[in-house]
Amino acid sequence: MPAIEILGLEKTYFVGFWRKRPKCALRPLHLTVEDGEIFGFLGPNGAGKTTTLKLLMGLVFPTSGSARLLGRDWTDPEVKAQIGFLPEQPYFYDHLTANELLNYYAQLSGVPGKERSRRVESTLQRVGLTDVKGVQLRKFSKGMLQRVGIAQAILHDPKLVFFDEPMSGLDPMGRREVRDLMEQLKHEGKTVFFSTHILSDAEALCDRVAIIHQGELRGIGAVADLTSSVHGKVEVIWQGTHVPASMKALGAECHVTGDTVRAVIDENQQDAAIDALRRERLPLIALTPVRTSLEAYFVEKLQRAETTAGSGK
Amino acid sequence: MKARIAHIASNTFREAVRDRVLYNLIAFAVLLSGAAILVGQISIEIEKLVVINLGLTAVSLFGIVIAIFIGIGLVSKEIEKRTLYTVLSRPVRRWEFIVGKFCGLAGTLVVNTFFMAIGVFAALFYVSHKFVRADALVLVALYFIVLEFLIICSLALLFSSFSSPLLSAVFAFSLFVIGSFAEDLRGFAGMAHGFTRWLVTGAAYLVPNFSALNVISSIAHEQPVAAQLIWHNTLYALFYATMALSGAVLIFEHRNLK
């Protein structure tokens, strides 16, 4: 059973003084996220990531479409007991301490009284806030608030967790801790759906990603598949600083760095390149297909969308 | 369901207390003690009348100001600060949130009124050195003031569910002022003719009738309150507050939290 099934969710806002001018925030979106996946939802600012998350959380209402979460209708309030949500740049009741806030959220999530304090304590420990649990949130830094946000999202042991820009406001150590936490959640069998701008995080963490731009899904797939698209090129690396003439004759772009040379050639010339290195007795270090990075894939999808939009005008 | 409403109410109460809302009690205590000492010195047999009038009017006004200024931000502030996102993404229904907020604010005002009532009775004791049976009527006036708060809280929440805090404050305060002259408005409707009569009659029954809930003057003169009025006012306040809350729920249930 998929953890998330988005069935044509669409959102159009009506803007202007008379609310008559339509502004499409999300075009019909169809997306399935399997149980136990870490799924990255990528896109530039204003792409529709947060709108999608708000639709799934029931914070805004769709113009059309529906969704199923954990096999149940997404409007069913009881399904929310199994869901955790971290909004973008979260803000909390700053008159409460971290401990009180988590207790409050645990009460709202229906965590039984006997279990509540143990759960709050262990969650505070998990996000590294035990030492400041008695401090009012108005005294917390942005990074600490982000940790509180993560804590409240996982507090009730949900099966499905939504994070909207979870790395936002965190220092490199904090980012790493959140990455580790997401991996732990995956190992615990939970499904993690997160939106981010930080492609390296997505590349390192996600099983699959989707790219959204201008409210429209532009690409979706396993990270391994998206980053292994070979464009008919191979990378040859050998030891030394000498570039044989026969290698140049193949049309290779060669770059000397220290005592290694890196060349990119057409895939069908790799045998000729190996022969050239053998003839010159240059030790081959590596011969690997050129992989598209997630960033390159992302940029390409966005550029293609811009070009399509431009030619359409 | 009940538990969730209770938790939201308790958080609303705690927020009000920590935002030092109950500090108004200090201003109230200063005002009442000053008045009691002053009228005690004048002593022209109207000390009780002055203390009851001043004390109960102060209880009412302090409470109305708190109800309006907290009530108008109960929903809009949560939307603006996005604290609502982490509440409504849990198994909390939107109507539970509204009812919880209402109960929390009403609870704050009841506690506030309780402490003020102690102040009023202390001032009464100070000026007359004893309690008489008629002093119990002050409790009826306090009860009517609490009913008044329930209506104001529900109206502030209703406006807060769709409007900005500033506009909500203007609407709520205007309704309070107009409602305080509801009986006059009804009298005016009786004298008007044609379309104006329909219009004024409609307006007179739509605005909350706060003048019926104001028995301060008659109680200061030790005039008894009919049991029928107590029942009538109770039912009226509960009906009006329920209607206003239903309106707030209806609007909030369909609101996009952008």
XYZ file of C-alpha atoms in Angstrom:
571
model
C 0.000 0.000 0.000
C 1.448 3.417 -0.953
C 1.970 5.814 1.935
C 0.884 8.781 -0.170
C -1.329 8.824 -3.257
C -1.961 12.258 -4.693
C -4.756 12.043 -7.210
C -4.841 15.180 -9.320
C -4.667 17.715 -6.491
C -5.009 21.198 -7.921
C -5.095 24.627 -6.328
C -6.082 27.921 -7.907
C -6.272 31.061 -5.805
C -8.401 34.001 -6.831
C -6.514 37.213 -6.300
C -7.112 40.935 -6.753
C -9.584 43.236 -5.027
C -12.642 41.404 -6.362
C -10.933 37.993 -6.156
C -11.675 37.333 -9.789
C -8.162 36.903 -11.225
C -7.172 33.225 -11.055
C -3.636 32.354 -10.012
C -2.691 28.723 -10.339
C -0.529 27.566 -7.437
C -0.626 23.884 -8.288
C -1.605 22.186 -11.512
C -3.213 18.737 -11.239
C -0.592 16.717 -9.403
C -0.398 12.938 -9.529
C 2.180 11.384 -7.274
C 2.662 8.153 -5.376
C 5.098 7.637 -2.543
C 5.719 4.094 -1.424
C 5.751 2.972 2.177
C 9.173 3.303 3.828
C 10.641 5.669 1.233
C 12.488 8.905 1.772
C 10.960 11.070 -0.909
C 12.382 14.454 -1.874
C 10.138 17.166 -3.249
C 12.364 19.638 -5.054
C 11.690 22.955 -6.652
C 12.628 26.619 -6.595
C 10.823 29.179 -4.437
C 7.164 29.537 -5.349
C 7.141 26.235 -7.215
C 4.179 24.826 -5.275
C 5.979 22.643 -2.717
C 4.495 24.284 0.355
C 1.058 24.486 -1.289
C 1.175 20.733 -1.870
C 2.082 20.105 1.755
C -0.620 22.464 3.016
C -3.175 20.694 0.828
C -2.153 17.338 2.245
C -2.358 18.695 5.797
C -5.845 20.132 5.194
C -4.648 23.687 5.814
C -5.846 24.821 2.397
C -8.610 23.269 0.340
C -8.020 21.988 -3.195
C -9.791 23.364 -6.246
C -10.065 19.753 -7.398
C -8.509 16.356 -6.827
C -8.002 14.233 -3.765
C -5.386 12.231 -1.934
C -4.969 9.159 0.203
C -2.562 8.977 3.113
C -1.674 5.601 4.582
C -4.533 4.116 2.572
C -7.193 6.448 4.021
C -8.859 9.578 2.746
C -6.633 12.548 3.512
C -9.483 14.555 5.040
C -10.080 11.921 7.721
C -8.947 13.641 10.957
C -7.984 10.318 12.519
C -5.355 9.655 9.842
C -3.539 12.701 11.192
C -2.713 10.822 14.388
C -0.337 8.801 12.201
C 1.213 11.833 10.516
C 3.913 14.263 11.566
C 4.355 17.668 9.959
C 7.094 20.265 10.184
C 6.049 23.524 8.497
C 8.528 25.819 6.805
C 10.113 28.280 9.263
C 7.996 27.034 12.141
C 6.772 29.332 14.872
C 5.402 28.056 18.146
C 3.619 29.321 21.249
C 6.524 31.242 22.696
C 4.989 31.492 26.172
C 5.564 27.755 26.573
C 8.752 25.895 27.353
C 9.932 23.159 24.981
C 8.725 20.583 27.476
C 5.274 22.175 27.825
C 4.885 22.588 24.069
C 5.665 18.959 23.356
C 3.307 17.896 26.141
C 0.567 20.019 24.587
C 1.132 18.530 21.144
C 1.271 15.027 22.618
C -2.110 15.667 24.246
C -3.574 16.886 20.952
C -2.152 13.872 19.132
C -3.814 11.549 21.615
C -0.653 10.153 23.230
C -1.881 8.366 26.383
C -1.144 10.162 29.670
C 1.053 7.423 31.100
C 3.294 7.392 28.049
C 3.362 11.141 27.461
C 6.182 12.313 29.683
C 8.431 9.412 28.626
C 7.769 10.184 24.955
C 8.402 13.912 25.428
C 11.635 13.235 27.289
C 12.976 10.814 24.688
C 12.056 13.140 21.803
C 13.786 16.096 23.476
C 16.840 13.912 23.879
C 16.666 12.804 20.263
C 16.780 16.375 18.958
C 19.317 17.529 21.540
C 17.097 19.883 23.541
C 17.112 18.177 26.944
C 19.263 20.890 28.525
C 16.891 23.684 27.507
C 13.579 21.910 27.983
C 12.526 24.311 30.740
C 13.322 27.478 28.780
C 10.497 29.463 27.179
C 10.564 29.263 23.388
C 10.767 33.061 23.049
C 14.396 32.691 24.119
C 15.218 30.059 21.484
C 17.394 30.691 18.422
C 16.148 29.883 14.904
C 18.082 26.632 14.841
C 16.684 25.560 18.207
C 13.151 26.322 17.033
C 13.780 24.159 13.991
C 14.760 21.336 16.337
C 11.556 21.881 18.337
C 9.694 21.707 15.033
C 11.282 18.391 14.192
C 10.578 17.130 17.710
C 6.863 17.945 17.511
C 6.666 16.228 14.117
C 8.040 12.893 15.369
C 6.805 13.069 18.969
C 3.759 10.838 18.530
C 5.668 8.167 16.602
C 3.937 8.802 13.261
C 4.142 6.386 10.340
C 4.425 9.191 7.805
C 6.398 12.408 8.298
C 6.248 15.556 6.186
C 9.101 18.013 6.505
C 8.939 21.384 4.738
C 12.513 22.650 4.317
C 13.802 20.804 7.386
C 17.403 22.013 6.988
C 16.404 25.672 6.921
C 18.109 27.701 9.641
C 20.393 24.888 10.727
C 24.179 25.027 10.911
C 26.222 22.263 9.201
C 26.178 20.106 12.347
C 22.429 20.569 12.699
C 21.908 19.651 9.058
C 23.891 16.518 9.503
C 21.900 15.580 12.598
C 18.650 16.046 10.689
C 19.979 13.900 7.837
C 20.885 11.197 10.351
C 17.481 11.483 11.957
C 15.745 11.034 8.599
C 17.791 7.937 7.937
C 16.887 6.614 11.379
C 13.213 7.232 10.632
C 13.580 5.248 7.410
C 15.229 2.400 9.298
C 12.311 2.456 11.716
C 10.076 1.801 8.715
C 8.595 5.284 8.466
C 7.922 7.170 5.266
C 9.557 10.586 4.990
C 8.378 13.183 2.495
C 10.416 16.346 2.507
C 10.735 19.458 0.423
C 14.068 21.136 0.023
C 16.186 23.503 -2.007
C 19.366 21.781 -0.937
C 19.992 19.265 -3.690
C 23.004 17.658 -2.051
C 20.794 16.685 0.902
C 18.212 15.235 -1.438
C 20.853 13.363 -3.394
C 22.371 11.911 -0.228
C 19.091 10.972 1.462
C 16.311 10.280 -0.974
C 15.226 7.055 -2.575
C 13.181 9.040 -5.076
C 12.663 12.679 -5.880
C 10.120 14.760 -7.744
C 10.838 18.122 -9.298
C 8.111 20.722 -9.332
C 8.254 24.077 -11.062
C 5.537 26.706 -11.552
C 3.028 24.379 -9.929
C 3.711 21.543 -12.344
C 5.493 18.249 -11.877
C 8.570 18.279 -14.156
C 10.240 15.016 -13.328
C 10.135 12.103 -10.947
C 12.274 9.070 -10.391
C 14.787 7.193 -8.290
C 17.833 9.310 -7.489
C 20.065 6.528 -8.795
C 18.269 6.561 -12.154
C 18.217 10.334 -12.512
C 21.895 10.683 -11.699
C 23.080 7.819 -13.904
C 21.834 9.094 -17.224
C 24.899 8.722 -19.386
C 25.155 11.221 -22.183
C 27.380 8.972 -24.342
C 30.512 10.244 -22.602
C 33.144 8.549 -20.469
C 35.711 10.035 -18.174
C 39.294 8.709 -18.400
C 41.780 9.456 -15.632
C 45.446 8.440 -15.822
C 48.585 9.106 -13.855
C 51.114 11.611 -15.133
C 51.066 15.011 -16.721
C 51.640 13.930 -20.327
C 48.751 14.040 -22.796
C 49.442 11.727 -25.769
C 48.870 13.182 -29.247
C 46.636 10.205 -30.129
C 44.420 11.129 -27.154
C 44.156 14.699 -28.419
C 43.310 13.286 -31.847
C 40.249 11.619 -30.303
C 38.916 15.078 -29.523
C 39.303 14.649 -25.760
C 39.059 17.664 -23.469
C 42.060 17.101 -21.161
C 42.666 18.756 -17.783
C 45.906 18.265 -15.845
C 45.514 18.435 -12.088
C 48.619 17.695 -10.011
C 49.970 14.375 -11.283
C 46.772 13.161 -12.896
C 45.095 13.928 -16.178
C 41.348 13.824 -16.669
C 39.839 13.539 -20.125
C 36.238 13.256 -21.325
C 35.718 11.392 -24.594
C 32.890 9.822 -26.568
C 31.821 6.450 -25.252
C 32.584 4.707 -28.577
C 36.218 5.861 -28.422
C 37.065 4.339 -25.062
C 38.947 1.363 -26.578
C 41.076 3.720 -28.693
C 41.826 5.818 -25.594
C 42.928 2.754 -23.616
C 45.190 1.696 -26.510
C 46.726 5.184 -26.638
C 47.538 5.081 -22.908
C 49.000 1.571 -23.211
C 51.230 2.637 -26.072
C 52.564 5.540 -24.021
C 52.788 3.305 -20.869
C 50.627 5.701 -18.888
C 48.873 4.015 -15.924
C 45.092 4.138 -16.197
C 43.437 5.126 -12.897
C 39.760 5.161 -13.820
C 37.368 4.878 -16.721
C 33.853 5.803 -15.715
C 30.669 6.852 -17.461
C 29.855 10.523 -17.005
C 26.921 10.800 -14.589
C 24.480 13.601 -14.464
C 24.352 15.064 -10.948
C 20.968 15.695 -9.397
C 21.736 19.381 -9.626
C 22.390 19.115 -13.386
C 19.158 17.148 -13.802
C 17.283 19.720 -11.750
C 18.700 22.661 -13.718
C 17.991 20.936 -17.014
C 14.363 20.317 -16.047
C 13.909 23.912 -14.988
C 15.579 25.281 -18.094
C 13.477 23.052 -20.304
C 10.361 24.319 -18.548
C 11.475 27.931 -19.027
C 12.180 27.285 -22.742
C 8.779 25.636 -23.240
C 7.082 28.527 -21.480
C 9.077 31.042 -23.562
C 8.270 29.391 -26.896
C 4.622 29.133 -25.923
C 4.334 32.924 -25.585
C -12.966 15.373 21.402
C -13.682 16.827 24.874
C -10.065 16.268 25.866
C -8.741 18.134 22.832
C -11.063 21.082 23.495
C -9.940 21.104 27.137
C -6.251 21.079 26.129
C -6.743 23.974 23.692
C -8.727 25.897 26.327
C -6.073 25.289 28.939
C -3.325 26.481 26.571
C -5.335 29.631 25.778
C -5.776 30.309 29.501
C -2.076 29.724 30.166
C -1.136 32.079 27.320
C -3.354 34.828 28.739
C -1.898 34.378 32.222
C 1.697 34.376 30.961
C 1.003 37.419 28.803
C 0.226 39.132 32.104
C -3.437 39.700 31.314
C -4.338 39.191 34.970
C -2.160 42.198 35.812
C -5.308 44.234 35.188
C -6.359 43.008 38.618
C -3.724 45.272 40.131
C -5.182 48.327 38.374
C -8.651 47.194 39.464
C -7.526 46.774 43.080
C -5.915 50.222 43.114
C -9.040 51.813 41.609
C -11.422 50.101 44.012
C -9.379 50.652 47.178
C -8.925 54.312 46.253
C -12.665 54.702 45.664
C -13.578 52.857 48.874
C -11.235 55.016 50.985
C -12.465 58.180 49.301
C -16.214 57.482 49.696
C -15.538 56.200 53.235
C -14.285 59.665 54.112
C -17.165 61.469 52.409
C -19.757 59.330 54.224
C -23.101 60.694 53.141
C -24.937 57.327 53.259
C -24.289 56.583 49.625
C -20.983 54.768 50.093
C -22.463 51.363 49.221
C -24.204 52.716 46.153
C -20.988 54.304 44.879
C -18.866 51.232 45.603
C -21.335 48.841 43.919
C -21.797 51.090 40.907
C -18.115 51.788 40.472
C -16.966 48.258 41.318
C -19.378 46.421 39.016
C -18.902 48.903 36.169
C -15.154 48.431 36.471
C -15.545 44.618 36.482
C -17.617 44.899 33.329
C -15.341 47.344 31.493
C -12.075 45.610 32.403
C -13.542 42.298 31.261
C -14.935 43.727 28.025
C -11.551 45.227 27.142
C -9.800 41.908 27.858
C -12.429 39.918 25.934
C -12.106 42.164 22.892
C -8.342 42.530 22.857
C -7.595 38.857 23.420
C -10.564 37.561 21.453
C -9.762 39.440 18.261
C -6.347 37.790 18.027
C -7.371 34.275 19.004
C -7.672 33.005 15.439
C -6.025 35.698 13.287
C -2.849 35.754 15.390
C -2.572 31.979 15.132
C -2.914 32.184 11.354
C -0.477 35.077 11.076
C 2.126 33.402 13.284
C 1.407 30.006 11.711
C 1.127 28.337 15.118
C -2.117 26.897 13.796
C -0.311 24.710 11.241
C 1.097 22.364 13.841
C -2.251 22.173 15.646
C -4.496 21.503 12.663
C -2.073 18.971 11.192
C -2.995 16.804 14.209
C -6.318 15.033 14.759
C -7.933 18.311 15.782
C -11.099 19.437 14.007
C -11.380 23.089 13.159
C -14.553 23.470 15.240
C -12.756 21.958 18.233
C -10.082 24.604 17.878
C -12.669 27.433 17.868
C -14.624 26.012 20.805
C -11.397 25.382 22.744
C -10.247 28.953 22.174
C -13.652 30.257 23.290
C -13.607 28.158 26.460
C -10.043 29.288 27.236
C -10.893 32.961 26.909
C -14.178 32.593 28.780
C -12.302 30.732 31.535
C -9.748 33.540 31.769
C -12.546 36.070 32.171
C -14.375 33.986 34.778
C -11.193 33.703 36.870
C -10.550 37.423 36.397
C -14.136 38.214 37.442
C -13.837 35.929 40.473
C -10.861 37.887 41.815
C -12.534 41.199 41.011
C -15.683 40.047 42.803
C -13.592 39.401 45.915
C -12.329 42.984 45.551
C -15.875 44.366 45.240
C -17.050 42.512 48.354
C -13.931 43.597 50.266
C -14.640 47.248 49.340
C -18.295 46.803 50.356
C -17.233 45.413 53.718
C -14.761 48.279 54.135
C -17.421 50.959 53.661
C -20.333 49.320 55.537
C -18.398 47.104 58.038
C -20.929 44.304 57.570
C -22.740 42.286 54.911
C -26.529 42.299 54.549
C -28.800 39.944 52.657
C -29.255 42.466 49.803
C -25.529 42.347 49.092
C -26.059 38.888 47.602
C -27.730 40.674 44.677
C -24.251 41.755 43.611
C -23.690 38.114 42.683
C -26.587 38.317 40.216
C -25.058 41.413 38.605
C -21.695 39.601 38.399
C -23.424 36.610 36.803
C -24.980 38.883 34.175
C -21.564 40.449 33.543
C -20.140 36.967 32.908
C -22.990 36.329 30.452
C -22.051 39.597 28.763
C -18.452 38.339 28.456
C -19.621 35.104 26.811
C -21.376 37.115 24.110
C -18.426 39.459 23.581
C -15.949 36.524 23.434
C -18.030 34.751 20.814
C -18.361 37.944 18.755
C -14.622 38.679 18.957
C -13.943 35.114 17.814
C -16.449 35.449 14.990
C -14.733 38.584 13.685
C -11.294 37.108 14.267
C -12.186 34.138 12.060
C -12.343 36.285 8.927
C -10.965 39.732 9.655
C -7.770 41.464 10.755
C -7.282 42.187 14.492
C -7.797 45.929 13.995
C -11.071 45.573 12.104
C -12.217 42.861 14.507
C -11.618 45.241 17.424
C -13.594 47.986 15.692
C -16.502 45.616 14.908
C -16.594 44.078 18.391
C -16.340 47.382 20.223
C -18.994 48.973 17.990
C -21.348 46.092 18.674
C -20.711 46.444 22.388
C -21.587 50.145 22.291
C -24.662 49.656 20.096
C -25.705 46.630 22.182
C -25.531 48.726 25.335
C -28.283 50.892 23.822
C -30.283 47.968 22.405
C -33.400 48.853 24.444
C -33.309 52.434 23.098
C -32.888 51.046 19.599
C -35.976 48.873 20.095
C -37.864 51.903 21.392
C -36.809 53.866 18.329
C -37.954 51.004 16.079
C -41.407 51.244 17.706
C -41.642 54.898 16.765
C -40.363 54.544 13.174
C -42.531 53.871 10.112
C -42.348 51.912 6.870
C -39.021 50.570 5.665
C -37.075 52.356 8.457
C -39.158 50.508 11.029
C -38.241 47.124 9.487
C -34.595 48.125 9.210
C -34.264 49.405 12.779
C -36.258 46.504 14.226
C -33.978 44.046 12.393
C -30.869 45.830 13.639
C -32.251 46.068 17.179
C -32.800 42.297 17.397
C -29.548 41.453 15.609
C -27.232 43.371 17.937
C -26.626 41.813 21.361
C -28.945 43.212 23.994
C -26.422 44.273 26.616
C -28.819 46.719 28.228
C -30.938 43.771 29.464
C -27.808 42.308 31.048
C -26.958 45.516 32.854
C -28.643 45.495 36.272
C -25.856 47.350 38.095
C -27.892 50.456 38.818
C -30.951 48.650 40.153
C -28.817 46.370 42.332
C -26.951 49.386 43.720
C -30.391 50.617 44.800
C -31.102 47.188 46.325
C -33.948 46.455 43.924
C -34.501 42.680 43.517
C -34.005 40.918 40.174
C -36.846 38.703 38.964
C -35.999 35.022 38.596
C -37.611 35.176 35.169
C -35.063 37.763 34.044
C -32.220 35.541 35.216
C -33.590 32.635 33.125
C -34.330 34.849 30.183
C -30.871 36.428 30.188
C -29.150 33.055 30.625
C -30.975 31.533 27.668
C -30.478 34.667 25.585
C -26.720 34.848 26.241
C -26.238 31.124 25.581
C -28.273 31.314 22.379
C -26.475 34.428 21.128
C -23.002 33.084 21.959
C -23.833 29.744 20.318
C -25.025 31.494 17.163
C -21.921 33.701 16.979
C -19.661 30.703 17.635
C -21.460 28.685 14.960
C -20.824 31.537 12.548
C -17.139 31.544 13.503
C -16.940 27.767 12.988
C -18.749 27.976 9.658
C -16.344 30.610 8.338
C -13.245 28.968 9.766
C -14.182 25.524 8.403
C -13.917 26.908 4.866
C -10.955 29.206 5.302
C -7.684 28.577 3.445
C -4.728 29.095 5.777
C -2.307 30.675 3.302
